[in-house]
mmCIF file of C-alpha atoms in Angstrom:
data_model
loop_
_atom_site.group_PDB
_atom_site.id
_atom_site.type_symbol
_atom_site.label_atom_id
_atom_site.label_comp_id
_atom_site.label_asym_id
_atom_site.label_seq_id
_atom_site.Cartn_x
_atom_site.Cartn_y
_atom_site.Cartn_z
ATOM 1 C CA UNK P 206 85.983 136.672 83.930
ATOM 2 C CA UNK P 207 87.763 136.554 87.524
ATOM 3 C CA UNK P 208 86.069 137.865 90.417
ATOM 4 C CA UNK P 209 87.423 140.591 92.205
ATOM 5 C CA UNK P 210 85.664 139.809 95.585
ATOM 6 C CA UNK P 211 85.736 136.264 96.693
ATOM 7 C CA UNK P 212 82.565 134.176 95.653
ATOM 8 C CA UNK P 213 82.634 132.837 99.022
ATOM 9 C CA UNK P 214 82.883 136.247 100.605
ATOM 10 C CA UNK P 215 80.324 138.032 98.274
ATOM 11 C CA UNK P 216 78.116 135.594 99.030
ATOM 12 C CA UNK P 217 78.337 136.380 102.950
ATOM 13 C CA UNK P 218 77.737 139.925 102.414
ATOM 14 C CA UNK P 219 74.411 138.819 100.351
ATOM 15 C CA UNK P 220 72.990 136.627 103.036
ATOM 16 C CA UNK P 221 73.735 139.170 106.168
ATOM 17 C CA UNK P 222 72.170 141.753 104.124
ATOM 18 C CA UNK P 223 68.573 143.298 104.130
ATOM 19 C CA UNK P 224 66.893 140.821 101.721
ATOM 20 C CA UNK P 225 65.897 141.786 98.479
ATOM 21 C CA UNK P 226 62.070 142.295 97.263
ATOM 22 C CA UNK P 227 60.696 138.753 96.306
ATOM 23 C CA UNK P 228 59.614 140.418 93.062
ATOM 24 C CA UNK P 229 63.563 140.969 92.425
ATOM 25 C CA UNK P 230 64.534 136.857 93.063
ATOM 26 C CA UNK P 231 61.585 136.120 90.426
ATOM 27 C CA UNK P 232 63.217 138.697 88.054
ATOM 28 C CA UNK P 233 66.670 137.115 88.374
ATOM 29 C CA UNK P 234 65.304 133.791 87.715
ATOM 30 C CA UNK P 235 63.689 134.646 84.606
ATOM 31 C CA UNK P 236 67.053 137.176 83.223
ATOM 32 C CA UNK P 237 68.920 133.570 83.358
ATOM 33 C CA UNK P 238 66.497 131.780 81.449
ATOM 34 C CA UNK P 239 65.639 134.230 79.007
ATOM 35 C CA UNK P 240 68.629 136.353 78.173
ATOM 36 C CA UNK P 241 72.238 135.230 76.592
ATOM 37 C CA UNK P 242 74.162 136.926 79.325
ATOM 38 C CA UNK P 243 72.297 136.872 82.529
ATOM 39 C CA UNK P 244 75.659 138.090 84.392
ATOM 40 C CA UNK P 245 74.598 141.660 83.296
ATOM 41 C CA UNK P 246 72.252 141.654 86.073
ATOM 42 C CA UNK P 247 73.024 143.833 89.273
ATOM 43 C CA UNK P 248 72.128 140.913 91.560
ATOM 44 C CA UNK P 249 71.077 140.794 95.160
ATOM 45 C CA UNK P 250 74.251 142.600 96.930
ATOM 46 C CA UNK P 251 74.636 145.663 94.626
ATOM 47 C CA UNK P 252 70.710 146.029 94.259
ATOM 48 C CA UNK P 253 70.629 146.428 98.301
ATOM 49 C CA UNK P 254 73.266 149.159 97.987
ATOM 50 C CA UNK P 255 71.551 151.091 95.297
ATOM 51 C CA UNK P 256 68.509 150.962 97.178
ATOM 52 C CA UNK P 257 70.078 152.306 100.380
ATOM 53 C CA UNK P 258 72.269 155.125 98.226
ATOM 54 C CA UNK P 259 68.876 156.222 96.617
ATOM 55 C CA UNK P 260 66.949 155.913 99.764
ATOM 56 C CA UNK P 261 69.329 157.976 101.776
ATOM 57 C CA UNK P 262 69.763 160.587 99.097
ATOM 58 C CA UNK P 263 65.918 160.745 98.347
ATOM 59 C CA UNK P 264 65.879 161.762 94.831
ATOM 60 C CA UNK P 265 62.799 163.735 93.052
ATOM 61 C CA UNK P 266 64.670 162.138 90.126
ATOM 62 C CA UNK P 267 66.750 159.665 88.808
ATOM 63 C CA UNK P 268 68.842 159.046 85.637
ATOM 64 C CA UNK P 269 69.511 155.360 84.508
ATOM 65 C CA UNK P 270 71.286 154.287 81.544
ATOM 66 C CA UNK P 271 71.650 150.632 80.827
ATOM 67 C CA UNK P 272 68.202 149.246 82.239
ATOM 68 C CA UNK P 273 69.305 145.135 80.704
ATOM 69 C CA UNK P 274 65.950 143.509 82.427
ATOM 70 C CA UNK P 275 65.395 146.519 85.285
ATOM 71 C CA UNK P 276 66.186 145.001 88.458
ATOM 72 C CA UNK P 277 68.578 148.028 89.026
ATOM 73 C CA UNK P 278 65.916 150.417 88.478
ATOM 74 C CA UNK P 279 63.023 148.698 90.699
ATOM 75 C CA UNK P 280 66.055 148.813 93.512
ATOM 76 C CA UNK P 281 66.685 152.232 93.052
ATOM 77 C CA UNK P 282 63.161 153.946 92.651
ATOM 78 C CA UNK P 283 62.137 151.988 96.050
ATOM 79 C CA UNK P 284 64.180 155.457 97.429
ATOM 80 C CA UNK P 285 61.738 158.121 95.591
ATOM 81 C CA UNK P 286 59.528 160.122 97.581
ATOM 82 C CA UNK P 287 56.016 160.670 96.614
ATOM 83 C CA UNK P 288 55.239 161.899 92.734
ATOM 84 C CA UNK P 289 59.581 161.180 92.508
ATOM 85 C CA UNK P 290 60.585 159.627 89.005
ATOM 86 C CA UNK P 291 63.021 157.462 87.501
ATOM 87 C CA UNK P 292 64.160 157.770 84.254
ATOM 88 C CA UNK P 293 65.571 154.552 82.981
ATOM 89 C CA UNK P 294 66.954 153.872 79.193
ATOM 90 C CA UNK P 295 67.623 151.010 77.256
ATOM 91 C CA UNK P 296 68.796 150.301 73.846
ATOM 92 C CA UNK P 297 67.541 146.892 73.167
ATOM 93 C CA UNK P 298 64.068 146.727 72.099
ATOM 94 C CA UNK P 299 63.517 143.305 72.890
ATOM 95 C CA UNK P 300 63.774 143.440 76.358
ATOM 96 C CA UNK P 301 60.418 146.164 76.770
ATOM 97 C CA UNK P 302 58.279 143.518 77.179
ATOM 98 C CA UNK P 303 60.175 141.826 80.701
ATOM 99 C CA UNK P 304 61.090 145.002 82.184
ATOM 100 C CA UNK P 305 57.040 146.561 81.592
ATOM 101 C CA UNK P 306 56.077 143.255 83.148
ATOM 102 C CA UNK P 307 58.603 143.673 86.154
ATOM 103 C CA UNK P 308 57.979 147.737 86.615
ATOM 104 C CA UNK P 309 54.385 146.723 86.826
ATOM 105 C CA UNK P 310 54.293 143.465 89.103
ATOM 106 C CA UNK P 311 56.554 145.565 91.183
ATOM 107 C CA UNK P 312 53.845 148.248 91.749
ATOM 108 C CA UNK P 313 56.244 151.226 90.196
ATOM 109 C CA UNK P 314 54.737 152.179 86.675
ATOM 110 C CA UNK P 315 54.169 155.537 88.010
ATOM 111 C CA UNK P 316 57.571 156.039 89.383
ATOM 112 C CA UNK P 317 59.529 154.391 86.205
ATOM 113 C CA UNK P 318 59.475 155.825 82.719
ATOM 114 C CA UNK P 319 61.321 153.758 80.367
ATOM 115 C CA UNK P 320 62.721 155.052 77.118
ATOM 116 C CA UNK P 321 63.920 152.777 74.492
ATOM 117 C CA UNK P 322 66.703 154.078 72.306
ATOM 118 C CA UNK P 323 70.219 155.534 71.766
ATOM 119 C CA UNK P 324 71.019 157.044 75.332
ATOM 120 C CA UNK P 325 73.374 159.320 73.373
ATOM 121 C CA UNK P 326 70.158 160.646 71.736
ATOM 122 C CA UNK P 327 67.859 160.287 74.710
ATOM 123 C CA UNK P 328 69.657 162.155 77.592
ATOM 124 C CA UNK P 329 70.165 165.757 75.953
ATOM 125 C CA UNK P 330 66.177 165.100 75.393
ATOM 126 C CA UNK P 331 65.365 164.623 79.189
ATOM 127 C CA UNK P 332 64.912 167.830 81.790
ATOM 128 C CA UNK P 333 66.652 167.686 85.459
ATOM 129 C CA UNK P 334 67.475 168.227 87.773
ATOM 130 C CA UNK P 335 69.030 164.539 88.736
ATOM 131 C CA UNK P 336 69.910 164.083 92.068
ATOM 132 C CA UNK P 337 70.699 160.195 91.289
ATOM 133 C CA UNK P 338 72.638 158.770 88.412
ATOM 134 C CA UNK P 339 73.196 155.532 87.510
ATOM 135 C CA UNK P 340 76.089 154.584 84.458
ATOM 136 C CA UNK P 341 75.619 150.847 83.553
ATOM 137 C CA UNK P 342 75.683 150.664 79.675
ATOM 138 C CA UNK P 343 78.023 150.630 76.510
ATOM 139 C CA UNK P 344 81.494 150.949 78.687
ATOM 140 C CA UNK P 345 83.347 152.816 75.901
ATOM 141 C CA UNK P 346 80.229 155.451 75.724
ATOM 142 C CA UNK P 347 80.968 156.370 80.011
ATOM 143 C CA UNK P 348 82.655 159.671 79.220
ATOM 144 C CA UNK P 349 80.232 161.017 76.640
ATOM 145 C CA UNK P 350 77.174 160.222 79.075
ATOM 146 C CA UNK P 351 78.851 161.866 81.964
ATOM 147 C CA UNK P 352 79.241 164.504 79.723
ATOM 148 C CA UNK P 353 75.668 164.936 78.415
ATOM 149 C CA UNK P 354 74.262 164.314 82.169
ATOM 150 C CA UNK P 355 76.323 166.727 84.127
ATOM 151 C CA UNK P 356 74.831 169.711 83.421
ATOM 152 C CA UNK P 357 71.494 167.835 84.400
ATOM 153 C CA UNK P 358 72.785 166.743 87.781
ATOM 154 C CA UNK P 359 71.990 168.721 90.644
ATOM 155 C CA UNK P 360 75.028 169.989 92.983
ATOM 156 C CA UNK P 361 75.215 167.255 96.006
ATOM 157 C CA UNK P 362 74.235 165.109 92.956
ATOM 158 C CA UNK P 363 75.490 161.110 93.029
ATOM 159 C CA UNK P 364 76.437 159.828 90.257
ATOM 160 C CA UNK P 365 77.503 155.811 90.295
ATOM 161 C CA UNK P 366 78.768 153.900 87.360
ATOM 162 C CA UNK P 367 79.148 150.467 87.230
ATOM 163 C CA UNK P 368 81.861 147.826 86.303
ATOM 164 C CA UNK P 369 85.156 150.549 86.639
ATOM 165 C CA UNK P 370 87.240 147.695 87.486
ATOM 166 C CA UNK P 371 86.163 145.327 84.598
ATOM 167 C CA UNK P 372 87.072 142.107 86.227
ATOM 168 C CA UNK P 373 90.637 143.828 87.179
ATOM 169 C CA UNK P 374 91.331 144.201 83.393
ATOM 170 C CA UNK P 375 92.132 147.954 83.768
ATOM 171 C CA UNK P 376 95.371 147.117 85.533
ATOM 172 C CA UNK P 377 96.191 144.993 82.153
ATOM 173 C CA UNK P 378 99.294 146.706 79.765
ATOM 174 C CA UNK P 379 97.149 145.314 76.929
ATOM 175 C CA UNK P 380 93.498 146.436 76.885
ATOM 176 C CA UNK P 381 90.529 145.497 74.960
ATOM 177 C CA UNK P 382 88.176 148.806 73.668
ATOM 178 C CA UNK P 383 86.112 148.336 76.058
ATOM 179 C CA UNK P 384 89.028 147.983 79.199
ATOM 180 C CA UNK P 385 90.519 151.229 77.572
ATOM 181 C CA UNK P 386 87.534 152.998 77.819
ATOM 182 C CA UNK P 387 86.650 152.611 81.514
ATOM 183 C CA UNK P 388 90.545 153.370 82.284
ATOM 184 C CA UNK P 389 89.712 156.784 80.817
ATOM 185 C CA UNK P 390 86.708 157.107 82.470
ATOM 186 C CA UNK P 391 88.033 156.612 86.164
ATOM 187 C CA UNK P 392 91.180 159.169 85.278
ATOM 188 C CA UNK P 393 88.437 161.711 83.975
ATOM 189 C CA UNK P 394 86.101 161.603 87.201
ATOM 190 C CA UNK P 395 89.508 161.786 89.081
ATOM 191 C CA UNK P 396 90.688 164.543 87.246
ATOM 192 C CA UNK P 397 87.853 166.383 87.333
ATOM 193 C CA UNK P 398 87.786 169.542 89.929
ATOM 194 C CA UNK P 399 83.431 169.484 89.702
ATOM 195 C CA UNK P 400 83.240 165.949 91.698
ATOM 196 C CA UNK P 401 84.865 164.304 94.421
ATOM 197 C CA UNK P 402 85.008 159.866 93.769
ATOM 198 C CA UNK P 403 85.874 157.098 95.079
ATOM 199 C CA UNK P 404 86.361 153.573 93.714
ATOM 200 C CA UNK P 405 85.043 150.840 95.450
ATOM 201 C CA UNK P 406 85.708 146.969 94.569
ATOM 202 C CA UNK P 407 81.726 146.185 94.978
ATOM 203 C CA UNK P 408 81.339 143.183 92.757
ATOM 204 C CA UNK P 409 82.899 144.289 89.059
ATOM 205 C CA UNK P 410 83.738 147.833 90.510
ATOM 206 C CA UNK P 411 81.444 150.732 91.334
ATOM 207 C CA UNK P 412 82.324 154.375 91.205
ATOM 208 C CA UNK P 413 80.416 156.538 93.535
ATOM 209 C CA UNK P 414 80.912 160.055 92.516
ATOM 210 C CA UNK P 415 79.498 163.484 93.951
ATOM 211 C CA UNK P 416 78.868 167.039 92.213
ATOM 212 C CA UNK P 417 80.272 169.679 94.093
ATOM 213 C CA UNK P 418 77.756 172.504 95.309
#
């Protein structure tokens, strides 16, 4: 896939940054070795920016749907105040074991609760309010968990979803299922008189959306 941001250039940004938690460079290690596609990962540079959007927004709690090996969850529940929780879901079973072993080494089994399933089936199940949300997941299934969430997000609520820009691809004529379905997605938020968004070209594109009061 090309890179929207320069390698060179994103790699700048990563070293002038805050450096991550030590327990987050041991994770990335093992996502390559163990996992078929380790580029699913949220990496250094985004997982500093989710850490700073959830630390200056200070959620009680926090909605996660794609969890892959949970690096972006350990980044985002370092923002949670005291007795906070974040409320992470993942589809494939197999990974339970390394992201348990992760949410524990990294000292936040009593901030994290991982669910395991369908997060079609899993959201309508969970209580709010969610004053953090965090889209990373099936790409085609964007609109239907904005959908199920919103009424779950509190107003001044962020909601971020990752990849929008899917390498570029959504400025392609001919689009692939899943290019067609993050297209929608982005004229959906923008259409959408409840939030106010903006797009920003942060690795494979990050939308950073807000619920109006």
């Amino acid at each position: 896939m090309p890179q929207i941001v320069d390698a060179r250039l994103e790699a700048y940004c990563a070293r002038w940054s805050t450096p991550v938690d030590p327990i987050l460079d041991e994770l990335e290690r093992e996502t390559h070795l163990k996992t078929m596609y380790p580029q699913m990962l949220t990496g250094a540079w985004q997982g500093r920016f989710l850490t700073m959007i959830s630390q200056l927004v200070a959620p009680r709690q926090i909605l996660e749907v794609g969890t892959f090996t949970g690096y972006s969850a350990i980044c985002m529940a370092k923002g949670l105040p005291e007795g906070g929780i974040l409320h992470t879901i993942e589809v494939d079973e197999e990974r339970e074991p390394m992201i348990r072993a992760y949410i524990e080494k990294a000292g936040l089994a009593d901030r994290i609760q991982l669910h395991i399933g369908s997060a079609l089936d899993i959201i309508p199940r969970l209580a709010g309010p969610f004053e953090l949300v965090f889209f990373d997941a099936h790409k085609p299934d964007y609109p239907a968990y904005f959908d199920l969430a919103f009424g779950q997000i509190a107003p001044g609520g962020i909601i971020l979803s990752d990849n929008v820009l899917w390498s570029g691809k959504v400025l392609d004529d001919d689009q692939d299922e899943d290019t067609r379905g993050l297209d929608a997605y982005n004229r959906k938020l923008a259409a959408d008189p409840r939030i106010d968004q903006v797009i920003l070209p942060l690795r494979d594109g990050l939308s950073v959306a807000r619920k109006r009061p």
